[in-house]
Tab-separated table of C-alpha atoms in Angstrom:
chain	number	residue	atom	x	y	z
B	612	UNK	CA	0.000	0.000	0.000
B	613	UNK	CA	2.818	2.376	0.887
B	614	UNK	CA	4.509	1.756	-2.474
B	615	UNK	CA	1.281	2.469	-4.376
B	616	UNK	CA	0.784	5.780	-2.524
B	617	UNK	CA	4.379	6.759	-3.100
B	618	UNK	CA	4.083	5.897	-6.823
B	619	UNK	CA	0.979	8.087	-7.100
B	620	UNK	CA	2.802	10.887	-5.264
B	621	UNK	CA	5.818	10.484	-7.554
B	622	UNK	CA	3.684	10.668	-10.701
B	623	UNK	CA	1.740	13.690	-9.492
B	624	UNK	CA	4.916	15.453	-8.405
B	625	UNK	CA	6.630	14.602	-11.692
B	626	UNK	CA	3.799	16.023	-13.811
B	627	UNK	CA	3.425	19.166	-11.700
B	628	UNK	CA	7.182	19.776	-11.849
B	629	UNK	CA	7.230	19.254	-15.611
B	630	UNK	CA	4.261	21.583	-16.021
B	631	UNK	CA	5.963	24.368	-14.030
B	632	UNK	CA	9.222	23.811	-15.887
B	633	UNK	CA	7.499	24.104	-19.275
B	634	UNK	CA	5.589	27.211	-18.147
B	635	UNK	CA	8.854	28.800	-16.951
B	636	UNK	CA	10.615	28.051	-20.245
B	637	UNK	CA	7.707	29.404	-22.307
B	638	UNK	CA	7.506	32.578	-20.202
B	639	UNK	CA	11.259	33.134	-20.302
B	640	UNK	CA	11.220	32.841	-24.092
B	641	UNK	CA	8.014	34.860	-24.549
B	642	UNK	CA	9.089	37.681	-22.245
B	643	UNK	CA	12.766	37.977	-23.078
B	644	UNK	CA	14.234	35.175	-25.123
B	645	UNK	CA	12.593	36.491	-28.288
B	646	UNK	CA	15.239	39.212	-28.294
B	647	UNK	CA	17.659	36.528	-29.487
B	648	UNK	CA	15.729	36.321	-32.752
B	649	UNK	CA	15.447	40.089	-33.218
B	650	UNK	CA	12.058	40.748	-31.646
B	651	UNK	CA	11.425	43.194	-28.812
B	652	UNK	CA	8.341	42.775	-26.606
B	653	UNK	CA	6.236	45.786	-25.615
B	654	UNK	CA	3.122	45.759	-23.446
B	655	UNK	CA	-0.108	47.354	-24.670
B	656	UNK	CA	-1.255	49.644	-21.842
B	657	UNK	CA	-4.070	51.595	-23.518
B	658	UNK	CA	-7.145	50.683	-25.506
B	659	UNK	CA	-6.330	52.709	-28.620
B	660	UNK	CA	-5.714	49.582	-30.730
B	661	UNK	CA	-8.601	47.446	-29.429
B	662	UNK	CA	-9.843	45.003	-30.725
B	663	UNK	CA	-6.644	44.076	-32.578
B	664	UNK	CA	-4.374	44.487	-29.526
B	665	UNK	CA	-6.177	44.322	-26.207
B	666	UNK	CA	-4.840	46.003	-23.075
B	667	UNK	CA	-2.405	43.602	-21.399
B	668	UNK	CA	-1.235	42.025	-24.652
B	669	UNK	CA	2.406	41.896	-25.647
B	670	UNK	CA	3.298	42.991	-29.156
B	671	UNK	CA	6.533	41.727	-30.657
B	672	UNK	CA	8.336	44.360	-32.674
B	673	UNK	CA	10.957	43.780	-35.343
B	674	UNK	CA	13.237	46.599	-36.419
B	675	UNK	CA	12.643	47.655	-39.997
B	676	UNK	CA	13.940	50.235	-42.396
B	677	UNK	CA	11.271	53.002	-42.243
B	678	UNK	CA	11.366	53.297	-46.045
B	679	UNK	CA	9.997	49.723	-46.235
B	680	UNK	CA	6.868	50.512	-44.201
B	681	UNK	CA	3.459	50.724	-45.878
B	682	UNK	CA	0.176	52.412	-45.084
B	683	UNK	CA	-1.772	50.041	-42.819
B	684	UNK	CA	1.300	48.649	-41.025
B	685	UNK	CA	1.150	48.635	-37.228
B	686	UNK	CA	4.275	50.168	-35.718
B	687	UNK	CA	5.686	50.964	-32.302
B	688	UNK	CA	7.379	54.301	-31.832
B	689	UNK	CA	8.627	56.693	-29.172
B	690	UNK	CA	6.163	59.430	-28.235
B	691	UNK	CA	8.857	60.908	-26.007
B	692	UNK	CA	11.976	59.638	-24.237
B	693	UNK	CA	10.112	57.021	-22.171
B	694	UNK	CA	6.673	56.446	-23.671
B	695	UNK	CA	6.186	53.921	-26.479
B	696	UNK	CA	2.984	53.778	-28.537
B	697	UNK	CA	1.720	51.220	-31.022
B	698	UNK	CA	-0.511	52.622	-33.766
B	699	UNK	CA	-1.332	52.084	-37.435
B	700	UNK	CA	0.219	54.064	-40.288
B	701	UNK	CA	-2.348	56.094	-42.243
B	702	UNK	CA	0.055	58.139	-44.365
B	703	UNK	CA	3.755	58.189	-45.213
B	704	UNK	CA	5.505	61.501	-45.857
B	705	UNK	CA	8.825	60.357	-47.353
B	706	UNK	CA	10.204	63.846	-48.198
B	707	UNK	CA	9.887	64.866	-44.516
B	708	UNK	CA	10.791	61.349	-43.286
B	709	UNK	CA	7.618	61.038	-41.202
B	710	UNK	CA	4.561	58.827	-40.876
B	711	UNK	CA	1.111	59.833	-39.712
B	712	UNK	CA	-0.620	57.344	-37.436
B	713	UNK	CA	-3.861	56.598	-35.627
B	714	UNK	CA	-5.188	54.257	-32.987
B	715	UNK	CA	-7.864	52.070	-34.578
B	716	UNK	CA	-10.166	52.499	-31.550
B	717	UNK	CA	-9.810	56.302	-31.346
B	718	UNK	CA	-13.063	57.682	-32.780
B	719	UNK	CA	-15.157	60.782	-32.231
B	720	UNK	CA	-18.825	60.758	-31.174
B	721	UNK	CA	-19.891	60.275	-34.818
B	722	UNK	CA	-17.668	57.224	-35.231
B	723	UNK	CA	-15.093	59.021	-37.375
B	724	UNK	CA	-11.447	58.078	-36.992
B	725	UNK	CA	-9.353	60.452	-34.866
B	726	UNK	CA	-5.826	60.706	-36.198
B	727	UNK	CA	-2.812	61.272	-33.968
B	728	UNK	CA	-2.047	64.981	-33.661
B	729	UNK	CA	1.671	64.761	-34.386
B	730	UNK	CA	3.500	62.896	-37.129
B	731	UNK	CA	6.172	60.373	-36.151
B	732	UNK	CA	9.704	60.986	-37.390
B	733	UNK	CA	11.380	57.984	-39.004
B	734	UNK	CA	14.083	58.024	-36.320
B	735	UNK	CA	11.425	57.585	-33.582
B	736	UNK	CA	10.086	54.378	-35.133
B	737	UNK	CA	11.133	51.292	-33.158
B	738	UNK	CA	9.766	48.768	-35.617
B	739	UNK	CA	6.834	46.892	-37.080
B	740	UNK	CA	4.502	44.603	-35.127
B	741	UNK	CA	5.112	40.980	-36.139
B	742	UNK	CA	2.604	39.332	-33.795
B	743	UNK	CA	0.996	39.681	-30.376
B	744	UNK	CA	0.090	37.475	-27.433
B	745	UNK	CA	-2.852	38.404	-25.204
B	746	UNK	CA	-2.657	38.609	-21.392
B	747	UNK	CA	1.112	38.000	-21.135
B	748	UNK	CA	1.670	41.733	-20.734
B	749	UNK	CA	0.121	41.639	-17.280
B	750	UNK	CA	2.577	38.919	-16.257
B	751	UNK	CA	5.463	40.874	-17.791
B	752	UNK	CA	4.530	44.088	-15.951
B	753	UNK	CA	4.013	42.219	-12.669
B	754	UNK	CA	7.347	40.405	-13.053
B	755	UNK	CA	9.111	43.777	-13.280
B	756	UNK	CA	7.827	44.910	-9.865
B	757	UNK	CA	9.684	44.158	-6.633
B	758	UNK	CA	6.802	41.969	-5.438
B	759	UNK	CA	6.717	40.126	-8.756
B	760	UNK	CA	10.450	39.451	-8.663
B	761	UNK	CA	10.187	38.200	-5.074
B	762	UNK	CA	7.325	35.840	-5.946
B	763	UNK	CA	9.112	34.497	-9.027
B	764	UNK	CA	12.328	33.891	-7.084
B	765	UNK	CA	10.355	32.214	-4.274
B	766	UNK	CA	8.483	29.949	-6.707
B	767	UNK	CA	11.676	28.978	-8.513
B	768	UNK	CA	13.380	28.266	-5.178
B	769	UNK	CA	10.420	26.137	-4.071
B	770	UNK	CA	10.531	24.109	-7.302
B	771	UNK	CA	14.299	23.655	-6.961
B	772	UNK	CA	14.103	22.651	-3.278
B	773	UNK	CA	11.151	20.308	-3.768
B	774	UNK	CA	12.841	18.716	-6.805
B	775	UNK	CA	15.995	18.182	-4.766
B	776	UNK	CA	14.034	16.656	-1.872
B	777	UNK	CA	12.152	14.425	-4.304
B	778	UNK	CA	15.422	13.336	-5.930
B	779	UNK	CA	17.014	12.525	-2.550
B	780	UNK	CA	13.891	10.653	-1.419
B	781	UNK	CA	13.792	8.637	-4.636
B	782	UNK	CA	17.515	7.785	-4.438
B	783	UNK	CA	17.143	6.602	-0.829
B	784	UNK	CA	14.094	4.551	-1.723
B	785	UNK	CA	15.853	2.997	-4.729
B	786	UNK	CA	18.922	2.279	-2.579
B	787	UNK	CA	16.694	0.669	0.067
B	788	UNK	CA	15.027	-1.549	-2.546
B	789	UNK	CA	18.443	-2.697	-3.811
B	790	UNK	CA	19.524	-3.510	-0.261
B	791	UNK	CA	16.316	-5.491	0.395
B	792	UNK	CA	16.838	-7.602	-2.751
B	793	UNK	CA	20.420	-8.513	-1.802
């Protein structure tokens, strides 16, 4: 009976550990590892691009030559030194090296599109949106807080400690079974 309970415990523990490991790997890649393949993640924090990019989504931006952009492309750009926006190009002014943009959800009371007030200089363009993942932005923003970092470190430590304890327990059990058979 004890062996059956311990086998069930081992299987449950194994699957939970594997699940957390896979989740950690996916999150590490989704939130930072994509930089290795030339994509930069940015979190959508306003509703100006709903329904295409919901608040809390992460958009993955790839650097592009501004001359290669087209009307209708979604781009991320610097509004100022710290603020990044993601909007759609409505017009390209190549002689002045600027694009004019709009948020697809920004409409007046008559339902007419409201365009962004200021054009975006080519040198303020970060890149073009390649794809987005919903909800992950909330995790990304939380992980950047002190509390988020503490929770992540605690969870990783718990997985490491419990895996080590499980490994030691299993080795002792296996050693005991070998001794009993001798």
